[in-house]
Amino acid sequence: MSVVGAQPFIKPMQTSPSVSPGIQRRHTLPASEVRPLNTQDAISVFEIEREAFISVSGDCPLHLDEVRHFLTLCPELSMGWFEEGRLVAFIIGSLWDQDRLTSDALTLHKPCGSTVHIHVLAVHRTFRQQGKGPILMWRYLQYLRCLPNVRRAVLMCEDFLIPFYRKSGFKVLGRCAITVANLTFTEMWYPISGHAYMRRNSEMLLFPGCLVPNLDHDGKEW
């Protein structure tokens, strides 16, 4: 797939004002940042995922080697939300080339596919119940609109999560052919069409290939 070749925004270099000896410049991390994940984020991703899923289902959607696998093959289909440099929520996806998910979709990335398979969305336990999951999913779906060959997003979830994903605009496709141990899943889909939503006269944060609204500490738009 030909992905939009946008590069991260680089601010023009500015000459730093002279600083008096003994006065150190204070360096701070951005309060809130959204960016693609990379293999260096894999351990943080897996730690959040393991805590979120093992206590519920006894297993993780992606194991550590699989996290590294997808962050190597298709990092542009991931999205991480960082607060002061700390990963607090993430989504990992890959491309798929069939109408419905099969067991191969759990481990394969199909570069010529037009469907994004969302493998996992997880939020760090100390940041749950703050609306970060829906906000990150909204950002991700808007970002996918910037990828010219992507036509839809699909995921599989347990039935108790169907209302959550319906609120994000997903529709039920039917029972998923994939089972894990004694767990069964429902397959859901979201149509990707048109251009990414861009709000005028607002401060914007550049995610490579797409503009999305910036957020404050509470996850609300500026």
Coordinates of C-alpha atoms in Angstrom, one line a residue:
M1 CA 0.0 0.0 0.0
S2 CA 1.2 3.5 -0.8
V3 CA 1.0 5.4 2.5
V4 CA 0.9 9.2 2.6
G5 CA 4.5 10.3 2.7
A6 CA 4.1 13.1 5.1
Q7 CA 7.0 13.8 7.4
P8 CA 6.7 14.9 11.0
F9 CA 6.4 18.7 11.3
I10 CA 9.7 20.4 12.1
K11 CA 9.7 23.9 13.5
P12 CA 12.1 26.3 12.0
M13 CA 15.3 26.5 14.0
Q14 CA 15.5 29.5 16.2
T15 CA 18.5 31.1 17.7
S16 CA 18.4 30.6 21.5
P17 CA 18.7 33.8 23.5
S18 CA 21.9 34.0 25.6
V19 CA 21.5 32.6 29.1
S20 CA 23.4 34.1 32.0
P21 CA 26.0 31.7 33.6
G22 CA 24.6 29.7 36.4
I23 CA 21.0 29.9 35.1
Q24 CA 20.0 26.5 33.6
R25 CA 17.3 26.2 31.0
R26 CA 14.4 24.1 32.1
H27 CA 13.4 21.2 29.8
T28 CA 10.0 19.7 30.0
L29 CA 8.2 16.9 28.2
P30 CA 5.0 17.7 26.3
A31 CA 1.9 17.4 28.6
S32 CA 0.0 15.4 26.0
E33 CA 1.4 13.8 22.8
V34 CA 0.1 11.4 20.2
R35 CA 2.5 9.7 17.9
P36 CA 3.1 6.4 16.0
L37 CA 4.7 3.7 18.2
N38 CA 8.0 2.0 17.4
T39 CA 9.8 -1.1 18.6
Q40 CA 11.3 0.9 21.6
D41 CA 7.8 1.3 22.9
A42 CA 7.0 -2.5 22.7
I43 CA 7.7 -3.3 26.4
S44 CA 5.5 -0.4 27.6
V45 CA 2.8 -1.5 25.2
F46 CA 3.0 -5.1 26.4
E47 CA 2.9 -4.2 30.1
I48 CA -0.3 -2.2 29.7
E49 CA -1.8 -4.9 27.5
R50 CA -0.9 -7.7 29.9
E51 CA -2.5 -6.0 32.9
A52 CA -5.6 -5.1 30.9
F53 CA -6.3 -8.4 29.4
I54 CA -4.9 -11.3 31.4
S55 CA -7.0 -10.5 34.5
V56 CA -10.1 -10.6 32.2
S57 CA -9.5 -13.3 29.6
G58 CA -6.3 -15.0 30.8
D59 CA -4.4 -14.1 27.6
C60 CA -3.2 -11.1 25.6
P61 CA -4.3 -10.3 22.0
L62 CA -0.6 -9.8 21.2
H63 CA 2.4 -11.2 22.9
L64 CA 5.6 -9.2 23.2
D65 CA 7.2 -10.7 20.1
E66 CA 4.0 -10.0 18.1
V67 CA 3.9 -6.4 19.3
R68 CA 7.5 -6.0 18.0
H69 CA 6.5 -7.8 14.8
F70 CA 3.7 -5.3 14.0
L71 CA 5.6 -2.2 15.2
T72 CA 8.4 -3.3 12.8
L73 CA 6.2 -4.0 9.8
C74 CA 3.6 -1.3 10.0
P75 CA 4.3 1.3 12.7
E76 CA 2.2 3.8 10.8
L77 CA -0.9 1.8 11.7
S78 CA -0.3 2.2 15.5
M79 CA -1.0 5.2 17.7
G80 CA 0.2 5.9 21.2
W81 CA -1.0 8.5 23.6
F82 CA 1.8 9.8 25.9
E83 CA 1.5 12.1 28.9
E84 CA 4.7 13.7 30.0
G85 CA 6.6 11.0 28.1
R86 CA 4.6 8.1 29.6
L87 CA 2.5 5.8 27.5
V88 CA -1.0 5.9 28.8
A89 CA -3.0 4.3 25.9
F90 CA -2.4 2.8 22.5
I91 CA -3.9 1.1 19.4
I92 CA -2.0 -1.4 17.2
G93 CA -3.3 -2.3 13.7
S94 CA -2.2 -4.0 10.6
L95 CA -3.6 -4.4 7.0
W96 CA -5.8 -7.3 5.9
D97 CA -7.0 -8.2 2.5
Q98 CA -10.2 -10.3 3.0
D99 CA -13.8 -9.5 3.8
R100 CA -13.7 -11.3 7.1
L101 CA -11.0 -12.0 9.7
T102 CA -9.4 -15.5 9.8
S103 CA -6.8 -16.8 12.1
D104 CA -4.1 -15.6 9.8
A105 CA -5.2 -12.0 10.5
L106 CA -3.8 -12.4 14.1
T107 CA -0.2 -12.6 12.9
L108 CA 0.0 -11.3 9.3
H109 CA 0.3 -7.8 7.8
K110 CA -1.0 -7.7 4.2
P111 CA 0.6 -4.5 2.6
C112 CA -1.8 -4.5 -0.3
G113 CA -4.9 -4.8 1.8
S114 CA -7.5 -2.1 2.2
T115 CA -8.8 -3.2 5.6
V116 CA -7.2 -2.1 8.8
H117 CA -7.4 -4.9 11.4
I118 CA -7.4 -3.3 14.9
H119 CA -5.7 -5.8 17.1
V120 CA -5.8 -4.1 20.4
L121 CA -6.9 -0.9 22.2
A122 CA -5.7 -0.6 25.8
V123 CA -5.5 2.1 28.4
H124 CA -3.1 2.1 31.4
R125 CA -5.0 1.2 34.6
T126 CA -4.4 4.5 36.3
F127 CA -5.8 6.4 33.3
R128 CA -9.1 4.5 32.9
Q129 CA -12.6 5.9 33.3
Q130 CA -11.3 9.2 31.9
G131 CA -12.6 8.8 28.3
K132 CA -9.2 8.2 26.9
G133 CA -10.2 5.0 25.0
P134 CA -13.0 6.6 23.0
I135 CA -10.9 9.7 22.3
L136 CA -7.9 7.7 21.1
M137 CA -10.2 5.6 18.9
W138 CA -11.7 8.7 17.4
R139 CA -8.3 10.1 16.6
Y140 CA -7.2 6.8 15.1
L141 CA -10.2 6.5 12.8
Q142 CA -9.7 10.1 11.6
Y143 CA -6.1 9.4 10.9
L144 CA -7.0 6.3 8.8
R145 CA -9.0 8.6 6.5
C146 CA -5.7 10.1 5.5
L147 CA -4.4 6.8 4.2
P148 CA -5.6 6.7 0.5
N149 CA -6.0 2.9 0.1
V150 CA -7.8 2.2 3.4
R151 CA -11.5 1.6 3.0
R152 CA -12.6 0.2 6.4
A153 CA -11.4 -0.9 9.8
V154 CA -12.4 -4.2 11.5
L155 CA -11.9 -5.7 14.9
M156 CA -13.1 -8.6 17.0
C157 CA -14.3 -8.3 20.5
E158 CA -16.2 -10.1 23.3
D159 CA -19.9 -9.4 23.4
F160 CA -19.7 -7.1 26.5
L161 CA -17.6 -4.7 24.5
I162 CA -20.0 -4.3 21.6
P163 CA -21.7 -1.2 23.1
F164 CA -18.3 0.5 23.6
Y165 CA -17.4 0.1 20.0
R166 CA -20.9 0.9 18.7
K167 CA -20.5 4.3 20.4
S168 CA -17.4 4.9 18.2
G169 CA -19.4 4.1 15.1
F170 CA -18.6 0.4 14.6
K171 CA -21.3 -1.9 13.3
V172 CA -21.7 -5.6 13.9
L173 CA -20.6 -7.9 11.0
G174 CA -21.5 -11.1 12.8
R175 CA -19.9 -13.9 14.8
C176 CA -16.1 -14.1 14.2
A177 CA -14.6 -17.3 12.8
I178 CA -11.7 -16.9 15.3
T179 CA -11.8 -18.5 18.7
V180 CA -9.2 -18.4 21.5
A181 CA -9.4 -21.2 24.0
N182 CA -13.1 -21.1 25.0
L183 CA -13.6 -17.5 24.1
T184 CA -15.8 -16.4 21.1
F185 CA -15.9 -13.0 19.5
T186 CA -18.1 -10.7 17.5
E187 CA -16.6 -9.1 14.4
M188 CA -17.3 -5.3 13.9
W189 CA -16.5 -2.9 11.2
Y190 CA -16.2 0.9 10.5
P191 CA -16.3 2.5 7.0
I192 CA -13.3 4.7 6.1
S193 CA -14.1 7.3 3.5
G194 CA -13.7 11.0 2.8
H195 CA -11.1 13.2 4.4
A196 CA -9.9 13.6 8.0
Y197 CA -12.0 16.0 10.1
M198 CA -10.1 19.2 10.7
R199 CA -11.4 21.8 13.0
R200 CA -10.8 25.4 11.8
N201 CA -9.4 28.1 14.1
S202 CA -8.2 25.6 16.7
E203 CA -4.7 24.5 17.9
M204 CA -3.7 21.3 16.0
L205 CA -1.3 18.5 16.8
L206 CA 0.4 16.9 13.8
F207 CA 0.3 13.1 13.7
P208 CA 2.4 12.0 10.7
G209 CA 0.1 12.2 7.7
C210 CA -2.9 13.8 9.4
L211 CA -4.0 16.7 11.7
V212 CA -6.0 16.0 14.8
P213 CA -7.2 18.3 17.6
N214 CA -4.9 18.9 20.5
L215 CA -6.1 18.0 24.0
D216 CA -5.6 19.3 27.5
H217 CA -4.8 17.3 30.6
D218 CA -8.4 16.1 31.0
G219 CA -8.6 14.8 27.4
K220 CA -10.8 17.6 26.2
E221 CA -10.2 19.6 23.0
W222 CA -8.7 23.0 23.3

